[in-house]
């Protein structure tokens, strides 16, 4: 007699995602998230669709697709989004941009504020938290004016599962391998073999929220930021979704606010709303006053 696991595996082996199924799913997912899967991602998409069909005990793509779209709670739609989004990062990734933040951008922002004012930073996507926590670490270690201002870090992601991981702040050796040994020892506690948890102070310093950039009802609340970090997200979008993201960030920023993008991304090819600022270590995009 087959075990329940073996039975599910046997069912999964018989499931097939047709070209028509893939197109239908791709169009739906694009409308919901702004992320468009190319044909080169077929294996990735098919595997995760079959995983969700099996997990929900539906019998075909057609049955699953109908169940997912019309489920009143929306839980399965979120589970599908979680399954399809990639979260791959590590601490101090593209470190030169953090250096630019503390050596140039934060000082320029501080010059326009009074001591005690709040400087707000929005980091999206959160992934598993390395990005916003890297911002916090760099400010603590490298920005001399930190004690003169209140700094608020908000970090958002479309994936509800990773937000729980962010709040726990537990990382493996690969995630922390780029940190100086002194920083690792000062701000992390080793909680097992190859596992490190970031300090409670840093966990409480970052507010994690769920946001879908393609949904105006969710992004409308994000206003009054001085800096937006959005690195290596727009590469998953098409031109229309990138323009939408640029508009969302523009509305979220205060006048003279800054946007950091990933090294392979360029706001100049997306939107004419921003001006390019070339600092010694990085190029950043600024909302005009």
mmCIF file of C-alpha atoms in Angstrom:
data_model
loop_
_atom_site.group_PDB
_atom_site.id
_atom_site.type_symbol
_atom_site.label_atom_id
_atom_site.label_comp_id
_atom_site.label_asym_id
_atom_site.label_seq_id
_atom_site.Cartn_x
_atom_site.Cartn_y
_atom_site.Cartn_z
ATOM 1 C CA UNK A 1 0.000 0.000 0.000
ATOM 2 C CA UNK A 2 1.316 3.432 -0.936
ATOM 3 C CA UNK A 3 1.904 5.959 1.813
ATOM 4 C CA UNK A 4 0.127 9.331 1.609
ATOM 5 C CA UNK A 5 3.415 10.922 0.475
ATOM 6 C CA UNK A 6 3.878 8.301 -2.240
ATOM 7 C CA UNK A 7 0.276 8.781 -3.388
ATOM 8 C CA UNK A 8 0.780 12.530 -3.729
ATOM 9 C CA UNK A 9 4.016 11.959 -5.609
ATOM 10 C CA UNK A 10 2.254 9.589 -8.008
ATOM 11 C CA UNK A 11 -0.489 12.157 -8.635
ATOM 12 C CA UNK A 12 2.090 14.910 -9.227
ATOM 13 C CA UNK A 13 3.915 12.737 -11.756
ATOM 14 C CA UNK A 14 0.751 12.528 -13.869
ATOM 15 C CA UNK A 15 -0.004 16.265 -13.855
ATOM 16 C CA UNK A 16 0.906 18.241 -16.952
ATOM 17 C CA UNK A 17 0.893 22.013 -17.413
ATOM 18 C CA UNK A 18 0.054 22.675 -21.054
ATOM 19 C CA UNK A 19 1.165 25.669 -23.097
ATOM 20 C CA UNK A 20 -2.347 27.063 -22.780
ATOM 21 C CA UNK A 21 -2.282 26.562 -18.997
ATOM 22 C CA UNK A 22 1.061 28.341 -18.768
ATOM 23 C CA UNK A 23 -0.212 31.307 -20.791
ATOM 24 C CA UNK A 24 -3.359 31.568 -18.682
ATOM 25 C CA UNK A 25 -1.372 31.447 -15.444
ATOM 26 C CA UNK A 26 1.283 33.882 -16.720
ATOM 27 C CA UNK A 27 -1.318 36.488 -17.694
ATOM 28 C CA UNK A 28 -3.111 36.146 -14.364
ATOM 29 C CA UNK A 29 0.096 36.387 -12.322
ATOM 30 C CA UNK A 30 1.247 39.424 -14.293
ATOM 31 C CA UNK A 31 -2.022 41.265 -13.638
ATOM 32 C CA UNK A 32 -1.791 40.492 -9.927
ATOM 33 C CA UNK A 33 1.899 41.176 -9.302
ATOM 34 C CA UNK A 34 3.505 42.904 -12.283
ATOM 35 C CA UNK A 35 5.905 39.965 -12.621
ATOM 36 C CA UNK A 36 5.981 38.345 -16.057
ATOM 37 C CA UNK A 37 7.467 34.892 -16.542
ATOM 38 C CA UNK A 38 9.261 34.256 -19.827
ATOM 39 C CA UNK A 39 9.204 30.894 -21.567
ATOM 40 C CA UNK A 40 12.668 30.211 -20.160
ATOM 41 C CA UNK A 41 11.029 29.958 -16.704
ATOM 42 C CA UNK A 42 8.659 27.149 -17.726
ATOM 43 C CA UNK A 43 10.331 24.466 -15.603
ATOM 44 C CA UNK A 44 10.341 26.730 -12.530
ATOM 45 C CA UNK A 45 6.683 27.739 -13.015
ATOM 46 C CA UNK A 46 5.394 24.255 -13.911
ATOM 47 C CA UNK A 47 7.045 22.642 -10.905
ATOM 48 C CA UNK A 48 5.590 25.144 -8.453
ATOM 49 C CA UNK A 49 2.142 24.997 -10.012
ATOM 50 C CA UNK A 50 2.149 21.214 -9.728
ATOM 51 C CA UNK A 51 3.302 21.529 -6.092
ATOM 52 C CA UNK A 52 0.299 23.771 -5.334
ATOM 53 C CA UNK A 53 -2.147 21.552 -7.240
ATOM 54 C CA UNK A 54 -0.931 18.599 -5.186
ATOM 55 C CA UNK A 55 -0.997 20.529 -1.899
ATOM 56 C CA UNK A 56 -4.613 21.624 -2.445
ATOM 57 C CA UNK A 57 -5.645 18.144 -3.600
ATOM 58 C CA UNK A 58 -7.194 19.509 -6.766
ATOM 59 C CA UNK A 59 -7.061 17.221 -9.772
ATOM 60 C CA UNK A 60 -5.915 19.428 -12.644
ATOM 61 C CA UNK A 61 -4.622 22.864 -13.500
ATOM 62 C CA UNK A 62 -8.121 23.926 -14.556
ATOM 63 C CA UNK A 63 -9.669 22.862 -11.251
ATOM 64 C CA UNK A 64 -6.825 24.412 -9.242
ATOM 65 C CA UNK A 65 -6.908 27.683 -11.186
ATOM 66 C CA UNK A 66 -10.629 28.089 -10.566
ATOM 67 C CA UNK A 67 -10.275 27.191 -6.869
ATOM 68 C CA UNK A 68 -7.358 29.584 -6.385
ATOM 69 C CA UNK A 69 -9.017 32.544 -8.131
ATOM 70 C CA UNK A 70 -12.383 32.303 -6.400
ATOM 71 C CA UNK A 71 -11.423 31.147 -2.910
ATOM 72 C CA UNK A 72 -13.093 33.648 -0.588
ATOM 73 C CA UNK A 73 -10.215 33.879 1.878
ATOM 74 C CA UNK A 74 -7.538 34.437 -0.792
ATOM 75 C CA UNK A 75 -5.177 32.170 1.154
ATOM 76 C CA UNK A 76 -4.264 30.001 -1.822
ATOM 77 C CA UNK A 77 -3.598 32.990 -4.060
ATOM 78 C CA UNK A 78 -1.112 34.241 -1.479
ATOM 79 C CA UNK A 79 0.414 30.763 -1.163
ATOM 80 C CA UNK A 80 0.895 30.724 -4.933
ATOM 81 C CA UNK A 81 2.541 34.157 -4.888
ATOM 82 C CA UNK A 82 4.837 32.983 -2.098
ATOM 83 C CA UNK A 83 5.799 29.906 -4.120
ATOM 84 C CA UNK A 84 6.576 31.892 -7.260
ATOM 85 C CA UNK A 85 8.716 34.667 -5.773
ATOM 86 C CA UNK A 86 12.471 34.199 -5.413
ATOM 87 C CA UNK A 87 14.251 35.248 -2.225
ATOM 88 C CA UNK A 88 18.010 35.050 -2.638
ATOM 89 C CA UNK A 89 20.255 37.560 -0.893
ATOM 90 C CA UNK A 90 22.905 38.028 1.792
ATOM 91 C CA UNK A 91 24.250 40.714 4.134
ATOM 92 C CA UNK A 92 26.177 43.661 2.636
ATOM 93 C CA UNK A 93 25.293 42.654 -0.926
ATOM 94 C CA UNK A 94 26.645 45.299 -3.352
ATOM 95 C CA UNK A 95 28.264 47.004 -0.370
ATOM 96 C CA UNK A 96 29.379 50.066 -2.328
ATOM 97 C CA UNK A 97 25.784 51.309 -2.257
ATOM 98 C CA UNK A 98 25.669 51.173 1.535
ATOM 99 C CA UNK A 99 28.928 53.128 1.531
ATOM 100 C CA UNK A 100 27.291 55.727 -0.717
ATOM 101 C CA UNK A 101 24.334 55.868 1.644
ATOM 102 C CA UNK A 102 26.399 56.754 4.727
ATOM 103 C CA UNK A 103 29.090 58.820 3.003
ATOM 104 C CA UNK A 104 26.864 60.981 0.795
ATOM 105 C CA UNK A 105 23.116 60.473 0.756
ATOM 106 C CA UNK A 106 22.392 60.490 4.499
ATOM 107 C CA UNK A 107 24.522 63.589 5.006
ATOM 108 C CA UNK A 108 22.646 65.421 2.267
ATOM 109 C CA UNK A 109 19.310 64.455 3.772
ATOM 110 C CA UNK A 110 20.461 65.437 7.260
ATOM 111 C CA UNK A 111 21.489 68.888 6.017
ATOM 112 C CA UNK A 112 17.859 69.622 5.142
ATOM 113 C CA UNK A 113 16.514 68.565 8.551
ATOM 114 C CA UNK A 114 16.824 69.678 12.150
ATOM 115 C CA UNK A 115 18.375 67.578 14.926
ATOM 116 C CA UNK A 116 15.766 65.193 16.272
ATOM 117 C CA UNK A 117 13.855 64.966 12.992
ATOM 118 C CA UNK A 118 12.963 61.595 11.491
ATOM 119 C CA UNK A 119 14.662 60.167 8.398
ATOM 120 C CA UNK A 120 12.563 57.431 6.771
ATOM 121 C CA UNK A 121 13.927 54.594 4.630
ATOM 122 C CA UNK A 122 11.814 52.099 2.653
ATOM 123 C CA UNK A 123 13.456 48.820 1.657
ATOM 124 C CA UNK A 124 11.579 46.693 -0.872
ATOM 125 C CA UNK A 125 11.659 43.736 -1.329
ATOM 126 C CA UNK A 126 12.499 42.507 2.149
ATOM 127 C CA UNK A 127 13.443 39.072 0.885
ATOM 128 C CA UNK A 128 14.490 37.326 4.117
ATOM 129 C CA UNK A 129 15.607 40.542 5.825
ATOM 130 C CA UNK A 130 19.278 40.826 4.938
ATOM 131 C CA UNK A 131 18.720 44.049 2.976
ATOM 132 C CA UNK A 132 16.968 46.193 5.617
ATOM 133 C CA UNK A 133 19.126 44.792 8.398
ATOM 134 C CA UNK A 134 22.240 45.637 6.353
ATOM 135 C CA UNK A 135 21.008 49.225 6.144
ATOM 136 C CA UNK A 136 20.559 49.298 9.921
ATOM 137 C CA UNK A 137 23.975 47.762 10.563
ATOM 138 C CA UNK A 138 25.702 50.178 8.216
ATOM 139 C CA UNK A 139 24.067 53.198 9.837
ATOM 140 C CA UNK A 140 25.026 51.964 13.305
ATOM 141 C CA UNK A 141 28.608 51.278 12.308
ATOM 142 C CA UNK A 142 29.362 53.966 9.743
ATOM 143 C CA UNK A 143 27.137 57.048 10.030
ATOM 144 C CA UNK A 144 28.414 59.473 12.692
ATOM 145 C CA UNK A 145 25.232 61.566 12.735
ATOM 146 C CA UNK A 146 22.934 58.703 13.688
ATOM 147 C CA UNK A 147 22.511 59.910 17.278
ATOM 148 C CA UNK A 148 21.235 63.285 16.020
ATOM 149 C CA UNK A 149 18.196 61.885 14.191
ATOM 150 C CA UNK A 150 15.427 59.341 14.474
ATOM 151 C CA UNK A 151 15.810 56.816 11.646
ATOM 152 C CA UNK A 152 12.816 54.702 10.684
ATOM 153 C CA UNK A 153 13.317 51.659 8.437
ATOM 154 C CA UNK A 154 10.260 50.071 6.821
ATOM 155 C CA UNK A 155 10.755 46.934 4.748
ATOM 156 C CA UNK A 156 8.116 45.336 2.531
ATOM 157 C CA UNK A 157 7.632 42.183 0.482
ATOM 158 C CA UNK A 158 4.856 40.535 -1.505
ATOM 159 C CA UNK A 159 5.690 37.153 0.062
ATOM 160 C CA UNK A 160 3.949 36.722 3.420
ATOM 161 C CA UNK A 161 6.137 33.767 4.432
ATOM 162 C CA UNK A 162 9.424 35.642 4.277
ATOM 163 C CA UNK A 163 8.109 38.379 6.572
ATOM 164 C CA UNK A 164 7.933 35.857 9.418
ATOM 165 C CA UNK A 165 11.537 34.869 8.683
ATOM 166 C CA UNK A 166 12.535 38.540 8.673
ATOM 167 C CA UNK A 167 11.018 39.079 12.099
ATOM 168 C CA UNK A 168 12.893 36.052 13.491
ATOM 169 C CA UNK A 169 16.182 37.340 12.066
ATOM 170 C CA UNK A 170 17.872 33.923 11.893
ATOM 171 C CA UNK A 171 20.481 33.370 9.165
ATOM 172 C CA UNK A 172 22.858 30.701 7.941
ATOM 173 C CA UNK A 173 26.585 31.011 7.381
ATOM 174 C CA UNK A 174 26.188 31.907 3.716
ATOM 175 C CA UNK A 175 23.969 34.900 4.550
ATOM 176 C CA UNK A 176 26.424 36.343 7.073
ATOM 177 C CA UNK A 177 29.649 35.399 5.261
ATOM 178 C CA UNK A 178 30.160 38.942 3.949
ATOM 179 C CA UNK A 179 30.036 40.542 7.390
ATOM 180 C CA UNK A 180 33.234 41.543 9.204
ATOM 181 C CA UNK A 181 33.900 39.172 12.107
ATOM 182 C CA UNK A 182 33.626 42.055 14.573
ATOM 183 C CA UNK A 183 30.158 43.030 13.289
ATOM 184 C CA UNK A 184 28.974 39.413 13.398
ATOM 185 C CA UNK A 185 30.134 39.040 16.982
ATOM 186 C CA UNK A 186 28.687 42.390 18.089
ATOM 187 C CA UNK A 187 25.197 42.134 16.587
ATOM 188 C CA UNK A 188 24.499 38.394 16.258
ATOM 189 C CA UNK A 189 24.122 35.452 18.610
ATOM 190 C CA UNK A 190 25.060 31.978 17.422
ATOM 191 C CA UNK A 191 22.072 29.746 18.195
ATOM 192 C CA UNK A 192 23.193 26.488 16.639
ATOM 193 C CA UNK A 193 25.543 24.993 14.103
ATOM 194 C CA UNK A 194 25.855 27.567 11.336
ATOM 195 C CA UNK A 195 22.860 29.599 12.610
ATOM 196 C CA UNK A 196 22.989 33.230 13.749
ATOM 197 C CA UNK A 197 20.248 35.478 15.097
ATOM 198 C CA UNK A 198 20.469 39.243 14.757
ATOM 199 C CA UNK A 199 20.106 41.293 17.949
ATOM 200 C CA UNK A 200 16.685 42.145 19.352
ATOM 201 C CA UNK A 201 17.466 45.867 19.033
ATOM 202 C CA UNK A 202 17.884 45.566 15.263
ATOM 203 C CA UNK A 203 14.846 43.296 14.935
ATOM 204 C CA UNK A 204 12.764 45.937 16.686
ATOM 205 C CA UNK A 205 14.294 48.743 14.608
ATOM 206 C CA UNK A 206 12.816 47.480 11.314
ATOM 207 C CA UNK A 207 9.077 47.389 10.619
ATOM 208 C CA UNK A 208 8.114 44.635 8.158
ATOM 209 C CA UNK A 209 4.985 44.936 6.019
ATOM 210 C CA UNK A 210 3.349 43.069 3.146
ATOM 211 C CA UNK A 211 3.011 45.104 -0.056
ATOM 212 C CA UNK A 212 2.230 44.295 -3.684
ATOM 213 C CA UNK A 213 3.606 47.086 -5.892
ATOM 214 C CA UNK A 214 0.987 46.282 -8.540
ATOM 215 C CA UNK A 215 -1.884 47.059 -6.157
ATOM 216 C CA UNK A 216 -2.524 50.833 -5.650
ATOM 217 C CA UNK A 217 -4.719 50.135 -2.642
ATOM 218 C CA UNK A 218 -1.659 48.725 -0.871
ATOM 219 C CA UNK A 219 0.985 51.261 -1.971
ATOM 220 C CA UNK A 220 -1.109 54.368 -1.323
ATOM 221 C CA UNK A 221 -0.216 54.370 2.384
ATOM 222 C CA UNK A 222 3.535 54.605 1.696
ATOM 223 C CA UNK A 223 4.421 58.292 1.767
ATOM 224 C CA UNK A 224 7.007 60.612 3.298
ATOM 225 C CA UNK A 225 10.178 58.587 2.705
ATOM 226 C CA UNK A 226 13.653 60.071 2.254
ATOM 227 C CA UNK A 227 15.238 56.954 0.728
ATOM 228 C CA UNK A 228 13.957 53.929 -1.178
ATOM 229 C CA UNK A 229 16.111 50.821 -1.607
ATOM 230 C CA UNK A 230 14.705 48.649 -4.397
ATOM 231 C CA UNK A 231 17.518 46.468 -5.646
ATOM 232 C CA UNK A 232 17.215 43.552 -8.067
ATOM 233 C CA UNK A 233 13.409 43.541 -8.168
ATOM 234 C CA UNK A 234 12.725 45.440 -11.393
ATOM 235 C CA UNK A 235 14.653 42.831 -13.394
ATOM 236 C CA UNK A 236 11.607 40.558 -12.921
ATOM 237 C CA UNK A 237 9.218 43.192 -14.334
ATOM 238 C CA UNK A 238 8.371 44.213 -17.878
ATOM 239 C CA UNK A 239 8.503 47.868 -18.988
ATOM 240 C CA UNK A 240 4.955 48.697 -17.924
ATOM 241 C CA UNK A 241 5.456 47.222 -14.444
ATOM 242 C CA UNK A 242 8.776 49.042 -14.072
ATOM 243 C CA UNK A 243 7.131 52.362 -14.926
ATOM 244 C CA UNK A 244 4.433 51.628 -12.373
ATOM 245 C CA UNK A 245 7.082 50.903 -9.712
ATOM 246 C CA UNK A 246 8.902 54.152 -10.574
ATOM 247 C CA UNK A 247 5.622 56.053 -10.104
ATOM 248 C CA UNK A 248 4.985 54.310 -6.769
ATOM 249 C CA UNK A 249 8.443 55.291 -5.493
ATOM 250 C CA UNK A 250 8.023 58.856 -6.767
ATOM 251 C CA UNK A 251 4.794 59.230 -4.794
ATOM 252 C CA UNK A 252 6.368 57.610 -1.724
ATOM 253 C CA UNK A 253 9.366 59.947 -1.669
ATOM 254 C CA UNK A 254 9.659 63.416 -0.211
ATOM 255 C CA UNK A 255 11.053 66.090 -2.569
ATOM 256 C CA UNK A 256 14.806 65.491 -3.031
ATOM 257 C CA UNK A 257 14.385 61.883 -1.887
ATOM 258 C CA UNK A 258 16.648 59.140 -3.278
ATOM 259 C CA UNK A 259 16.168 55.734 -4.950
ATOM 260 C CA UNK A 260 18.832 53.009 -4.958
ATOM 261 C CA UNK A 261 18.439 50.352 -7.669
ATOM 262 C CA UNK A 262 20.443 47.203 -8.369
ATOM 263 C CA UNK A 263 23.663 47.466 -10.387
ATOM 264 C CA UNK A 264 22.000 46.139 -13.572
ATOM 265 C CA UNK A 265 18.918 48.362 -13.279
ATOM 266 C CA UNK A 266 18.554 51.919 -14.588
ATOM 267 C CA UNK A 267 15.817 54.389 -13.748
ATOM 268 C CA UNK A 268 16.829 56.482 -16.760
ATOM 269 C CA UNK A 269 15.472 53.776 -19.078
ATOM 270 C CA UNK A 270 12.230 53.549 -17.107
ATOM 271 C CA UNK A 271 11.100 57.032 -16.118
ATOM 272 C CA UNK A 272 11.924 60.680 -16.767
ATOM 273 C CA UNK A 273 10.675 61.702 -13.321
ATOM 274 C CA UNK A 274 14.074 61.389 -11.640
ATOM 275 C CA UNK A 275 17.432 63.053 -12.024
ATOM 276 C CA UNK A 276 20.656 61.062 -11.918
ATOM 277 C CA UNK A 277 23.073 61.741 -9.054
ATOM 278 C CA UNK A 278 26.587 60.408 -9.528
ATOM 279 C CA UNK A 279 28.374 60.051 -6.218
ATOM 280 C CA UNK A 280 31.951 58.750 -5.889
ATOM 281 C CA UNK A 281 30.893 55.150 -5.209
ATOM 282 C CA UNK A 282 27.440 54.799 -6.733
ATOM 283 C CA UNK A 283 24.824 56.272 -9.016
ATOM 284 C CA UNK A 284 21.541 57.133 -7.307
ATOM 285 C CA UNK A 285 18.234 58.547 -8.588
ATOM 286 C CA UNK A 286 16.655 61.603 -6.994
ATOM 287 C CA UNK A 287 13.152 63.043 -6.996
ATOM 288 C CA UNK A 288 13.425 66.759 -7.871
ATOM 289 C CA UNK A 289 12.311 69.321 -5.306
#
